[in-house]
CSV table of C-alpha atoms and ligand atoms in Angstrom, one decimal:
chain,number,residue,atom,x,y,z
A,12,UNK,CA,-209.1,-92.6,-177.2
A,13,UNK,CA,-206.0,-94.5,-177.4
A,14,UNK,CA,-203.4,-92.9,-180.0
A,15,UNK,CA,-202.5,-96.5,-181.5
A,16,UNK,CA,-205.9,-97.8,-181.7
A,17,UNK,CA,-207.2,-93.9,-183.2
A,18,UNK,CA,-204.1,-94.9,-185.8
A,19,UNK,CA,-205.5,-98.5,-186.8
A,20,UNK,CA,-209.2,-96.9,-187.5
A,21,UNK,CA,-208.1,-94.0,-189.4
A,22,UNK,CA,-206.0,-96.5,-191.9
A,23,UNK,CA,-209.1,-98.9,-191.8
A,24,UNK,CA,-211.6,-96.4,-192.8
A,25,UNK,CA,-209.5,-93.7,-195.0
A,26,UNK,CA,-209.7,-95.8,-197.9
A,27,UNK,CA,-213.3,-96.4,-197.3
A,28,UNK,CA,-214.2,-93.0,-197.1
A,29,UNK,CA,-212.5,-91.8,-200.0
A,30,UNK,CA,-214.6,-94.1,-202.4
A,31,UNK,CA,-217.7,-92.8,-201.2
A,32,UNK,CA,-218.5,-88.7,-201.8
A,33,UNK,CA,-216.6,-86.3,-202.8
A,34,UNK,CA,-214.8,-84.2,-200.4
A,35,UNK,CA,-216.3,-86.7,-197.2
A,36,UNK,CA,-213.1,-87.8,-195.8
A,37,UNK,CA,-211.6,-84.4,-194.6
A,38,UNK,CA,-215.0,-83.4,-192.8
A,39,UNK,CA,-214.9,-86.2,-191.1
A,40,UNK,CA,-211.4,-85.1,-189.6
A,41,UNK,CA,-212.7,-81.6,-188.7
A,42,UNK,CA,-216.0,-83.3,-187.5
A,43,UNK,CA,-214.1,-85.5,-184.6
A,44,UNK,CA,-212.1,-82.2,-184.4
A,45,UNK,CA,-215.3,-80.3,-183.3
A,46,UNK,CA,-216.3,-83.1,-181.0
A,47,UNK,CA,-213.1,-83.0,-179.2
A,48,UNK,CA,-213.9,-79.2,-178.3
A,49,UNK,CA,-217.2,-79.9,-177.5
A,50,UNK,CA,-215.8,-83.0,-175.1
A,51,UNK,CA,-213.6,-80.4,-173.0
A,52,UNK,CA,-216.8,-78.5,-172.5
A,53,UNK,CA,-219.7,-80.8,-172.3
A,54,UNK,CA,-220.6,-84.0,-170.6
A,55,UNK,CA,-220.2,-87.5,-173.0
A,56,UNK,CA,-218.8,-90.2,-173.6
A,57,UNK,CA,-215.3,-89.8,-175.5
A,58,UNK,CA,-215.4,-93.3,-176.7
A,59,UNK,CA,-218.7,-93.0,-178.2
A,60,UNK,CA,-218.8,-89.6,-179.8
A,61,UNK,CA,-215.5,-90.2,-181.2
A,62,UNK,CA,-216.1,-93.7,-183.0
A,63,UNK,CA,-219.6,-92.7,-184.0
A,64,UNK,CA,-217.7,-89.4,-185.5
A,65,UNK,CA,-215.6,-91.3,-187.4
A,66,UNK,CA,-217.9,-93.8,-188.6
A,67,UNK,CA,-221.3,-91.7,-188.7
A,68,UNK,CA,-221.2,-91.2,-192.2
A,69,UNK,CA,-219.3,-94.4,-193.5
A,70,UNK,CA,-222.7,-95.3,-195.1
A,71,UNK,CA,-222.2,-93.2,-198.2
A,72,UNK,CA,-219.4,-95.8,-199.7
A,73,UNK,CA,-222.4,-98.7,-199.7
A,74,UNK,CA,-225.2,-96.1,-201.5
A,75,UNK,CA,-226.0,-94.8,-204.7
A,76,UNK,CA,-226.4,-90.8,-203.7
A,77,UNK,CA,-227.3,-89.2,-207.1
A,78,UNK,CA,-230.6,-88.5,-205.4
A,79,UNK,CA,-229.3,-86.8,-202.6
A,80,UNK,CA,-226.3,-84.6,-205.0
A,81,UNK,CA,-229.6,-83.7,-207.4
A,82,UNK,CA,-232.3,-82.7,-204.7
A,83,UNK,CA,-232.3,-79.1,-204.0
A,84,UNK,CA,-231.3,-78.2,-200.2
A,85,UNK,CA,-234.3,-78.2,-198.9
A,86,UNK,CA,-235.8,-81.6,-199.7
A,87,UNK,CA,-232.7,-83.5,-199.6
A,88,UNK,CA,-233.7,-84.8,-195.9
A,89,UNK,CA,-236.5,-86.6,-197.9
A,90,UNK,CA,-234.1,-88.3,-200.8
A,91,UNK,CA,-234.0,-91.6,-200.2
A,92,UNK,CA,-230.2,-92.4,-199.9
A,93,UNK,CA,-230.1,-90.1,-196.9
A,94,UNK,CA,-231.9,-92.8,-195.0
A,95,UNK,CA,-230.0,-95.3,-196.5
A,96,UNK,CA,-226.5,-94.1,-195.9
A,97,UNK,CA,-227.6,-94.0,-192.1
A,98,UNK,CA,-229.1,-97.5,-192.0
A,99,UNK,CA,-225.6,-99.2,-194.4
A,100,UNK,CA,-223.7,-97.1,-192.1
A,101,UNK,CA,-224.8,-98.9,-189.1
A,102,UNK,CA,-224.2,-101.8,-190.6
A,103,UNK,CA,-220.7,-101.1,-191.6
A,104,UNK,CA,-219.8,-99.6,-188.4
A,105,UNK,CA,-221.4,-102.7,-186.4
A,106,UNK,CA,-218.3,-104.9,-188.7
A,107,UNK,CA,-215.6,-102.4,-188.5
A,108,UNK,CA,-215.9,-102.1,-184.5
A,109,UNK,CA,-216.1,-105.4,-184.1
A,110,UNK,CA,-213.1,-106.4,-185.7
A,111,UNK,CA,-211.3,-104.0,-183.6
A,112,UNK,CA,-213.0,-105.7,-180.8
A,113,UNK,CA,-215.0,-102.6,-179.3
A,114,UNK,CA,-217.4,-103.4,-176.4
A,115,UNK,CA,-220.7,-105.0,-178.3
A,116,UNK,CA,-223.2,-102.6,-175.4
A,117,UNK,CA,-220.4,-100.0,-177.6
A,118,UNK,CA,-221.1,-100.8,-180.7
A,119,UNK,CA,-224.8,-101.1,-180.2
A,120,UNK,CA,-225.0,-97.3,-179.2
A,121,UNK,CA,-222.8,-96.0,-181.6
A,122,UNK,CA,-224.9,-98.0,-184.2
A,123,UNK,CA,-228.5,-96.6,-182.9
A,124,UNK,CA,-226.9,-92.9,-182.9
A,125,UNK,CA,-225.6,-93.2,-186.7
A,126,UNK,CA,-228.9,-94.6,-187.8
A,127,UNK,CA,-230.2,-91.3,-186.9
A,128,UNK,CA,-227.6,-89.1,-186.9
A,129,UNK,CA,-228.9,-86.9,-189.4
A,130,UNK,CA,-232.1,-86.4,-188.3
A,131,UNK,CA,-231.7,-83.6,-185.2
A,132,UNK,CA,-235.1,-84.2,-183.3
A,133,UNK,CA,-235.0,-87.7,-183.6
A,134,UNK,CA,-231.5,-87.7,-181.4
A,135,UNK,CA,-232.6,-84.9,-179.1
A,136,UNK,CA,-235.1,-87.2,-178.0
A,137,UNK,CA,-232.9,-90.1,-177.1
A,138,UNK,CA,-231.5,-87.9,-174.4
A,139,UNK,CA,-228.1,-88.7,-174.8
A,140,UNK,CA,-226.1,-86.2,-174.6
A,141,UNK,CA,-222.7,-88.2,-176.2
A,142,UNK,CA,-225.7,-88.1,-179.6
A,143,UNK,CA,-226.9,-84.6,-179.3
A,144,UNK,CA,-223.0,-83.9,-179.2
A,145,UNK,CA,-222.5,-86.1,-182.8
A,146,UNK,CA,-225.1,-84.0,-183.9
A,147,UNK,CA,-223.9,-81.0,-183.1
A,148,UNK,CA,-220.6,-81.4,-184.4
A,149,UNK,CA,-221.3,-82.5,-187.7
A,150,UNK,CA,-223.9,-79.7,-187.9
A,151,UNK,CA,-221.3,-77.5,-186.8
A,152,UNK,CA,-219.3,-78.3,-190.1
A,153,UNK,CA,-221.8,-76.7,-191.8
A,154,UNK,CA,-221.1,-73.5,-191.1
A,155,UNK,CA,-218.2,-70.9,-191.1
A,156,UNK,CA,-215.9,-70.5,-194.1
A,157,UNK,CA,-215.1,-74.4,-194.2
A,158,UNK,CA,-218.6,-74.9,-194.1
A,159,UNK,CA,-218.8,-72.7,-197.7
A,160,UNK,CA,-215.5,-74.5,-198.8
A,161,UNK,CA,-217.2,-78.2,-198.4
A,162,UNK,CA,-220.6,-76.7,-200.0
A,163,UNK,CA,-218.4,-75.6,-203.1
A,164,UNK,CA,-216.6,-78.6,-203.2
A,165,UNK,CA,-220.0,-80.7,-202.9
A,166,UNK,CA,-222.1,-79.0,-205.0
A,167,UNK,CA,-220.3,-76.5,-207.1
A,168,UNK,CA,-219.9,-73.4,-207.4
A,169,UNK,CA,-222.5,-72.2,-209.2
A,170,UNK,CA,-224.5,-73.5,-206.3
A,171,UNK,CA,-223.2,-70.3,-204.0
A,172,UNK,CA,-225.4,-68.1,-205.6
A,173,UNK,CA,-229.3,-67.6,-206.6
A,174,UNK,CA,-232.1,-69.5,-205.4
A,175,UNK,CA,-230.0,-73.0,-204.5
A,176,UNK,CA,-228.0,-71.0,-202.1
A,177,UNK,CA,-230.9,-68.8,-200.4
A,178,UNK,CA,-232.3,-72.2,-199.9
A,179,UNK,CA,-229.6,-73.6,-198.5
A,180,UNK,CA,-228.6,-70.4,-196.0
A,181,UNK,CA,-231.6,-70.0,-194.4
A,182,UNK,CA,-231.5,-73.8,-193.8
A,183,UNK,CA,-228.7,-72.6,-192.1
A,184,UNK,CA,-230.3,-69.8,-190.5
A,185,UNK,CA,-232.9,-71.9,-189.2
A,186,UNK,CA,-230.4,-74.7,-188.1
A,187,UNK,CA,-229.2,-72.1,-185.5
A,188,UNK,CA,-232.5,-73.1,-183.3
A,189,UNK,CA,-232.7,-76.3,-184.5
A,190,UNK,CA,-229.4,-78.6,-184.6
A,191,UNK,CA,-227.9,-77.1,-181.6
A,192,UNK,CA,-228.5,-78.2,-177.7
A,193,UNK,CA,-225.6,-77.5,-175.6
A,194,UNK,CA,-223.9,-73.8,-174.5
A,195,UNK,CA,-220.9,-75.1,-176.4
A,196,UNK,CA,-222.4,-75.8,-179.3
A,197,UNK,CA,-224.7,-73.0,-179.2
A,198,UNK,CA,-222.1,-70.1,-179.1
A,199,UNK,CA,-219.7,-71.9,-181.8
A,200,UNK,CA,-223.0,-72.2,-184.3
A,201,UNK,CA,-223.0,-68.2,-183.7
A,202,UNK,CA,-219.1,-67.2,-184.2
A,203,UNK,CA,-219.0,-69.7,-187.4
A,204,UNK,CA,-222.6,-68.3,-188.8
A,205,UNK,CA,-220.9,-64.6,-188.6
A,206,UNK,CA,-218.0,-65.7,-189.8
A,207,UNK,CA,-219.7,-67.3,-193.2
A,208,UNK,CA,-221.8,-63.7,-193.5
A,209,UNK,CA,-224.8,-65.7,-192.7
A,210,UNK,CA,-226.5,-62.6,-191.2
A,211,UNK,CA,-225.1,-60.1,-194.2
B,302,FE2,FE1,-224.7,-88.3,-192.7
């Protein structure tokens, strides 16, 4: 992706992001990170993952996510902003990359990935591999010890411990088979899972 053009988005959506969540702006960063490692490895678009990285989770500034912040780990991929946030943020994206004049046959992938960029299975099966990379990556962030910093910083701290958390880790134990497709991918999830004393 062009340096000047990466420039003009990050001031465009910074602001953006910063209204919406807590703490949802610097995983973003780390997130487009991750999917520039898993570019040098693995097949996929640059253009696509990238923008859809940067914009996947832009949805969150146009929805009301007490729902989401209240719902215990395990159901919180049933509260009802989740599937907002991915539907608004399709929307939002759709403006934003049109303004910058993106390719619309672009914009229209990049908006079919983040309407379902949180939902694993749904993007495996579009057989994409530029999607199952999004995925990946932001699953990726869910791990290691900035994957405990941003669940602290989310949730609380209080959240690290008890039943919350031994909800939320063996989400994360089970994650390992679930949100991850490519060799890439796959070994990161492993080093980061250690790393966080998933396995302790
Ligand atoms: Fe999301």
């Amino acid at each position: 992706m062009d340096a000047s053009f990466e420039k003009r988005l990050l001031e465009r959506i910074k602001p953006l992001y910063q209204k919406g969540r807590d703490g949802d702006w610097d995983p973003v960063l780390r997130m487009v990170k991750l999917c520039k490692y898993l570019l040098e490895h693995e097949n996929g678009n640059e253009d696509i993952v990238l923008l859809t990285a940067y914009l996947h989770d832009i949805g969150w500034t146009a929805v009301d996510f007490s729902d989401f912040n209240k719902a215990t780990p395990k159901v919180k991929s049933n509260s009802s902003s989740l599937t907002l946030h991915m539907e608004q943020g399709a929307v939002i994206a759709g403006k934003i990359l049109s303004d910058f004049e993106v390719d619309p046959d672009k914009i229209k992938e990049i908006q079919s990935i983040i309407k379902v960029h949180d939902l694993p299975e749904t993007v495996f099966k579009m057989n994409d591999i530029s999607a199952t990379l999004v995925v990946e990556a932001d699953r990726l962030d869910r791990y290691g010890k900035t994957g405990l910093a941003r669940f602290k910083t989310m949730f609380g701290a209080d959240k690290l411990k008890g039943v919350y958390w031994e909800e939320a880790r063996q989400l994360r134990l089970d994650g390992l088979k679930d949100w991850f497709r490519t060799k890439t991918a796959i070994k990161l999830s492993q080093k980061l899972a250690t790393e966080m004393g998933l396995f302790d």
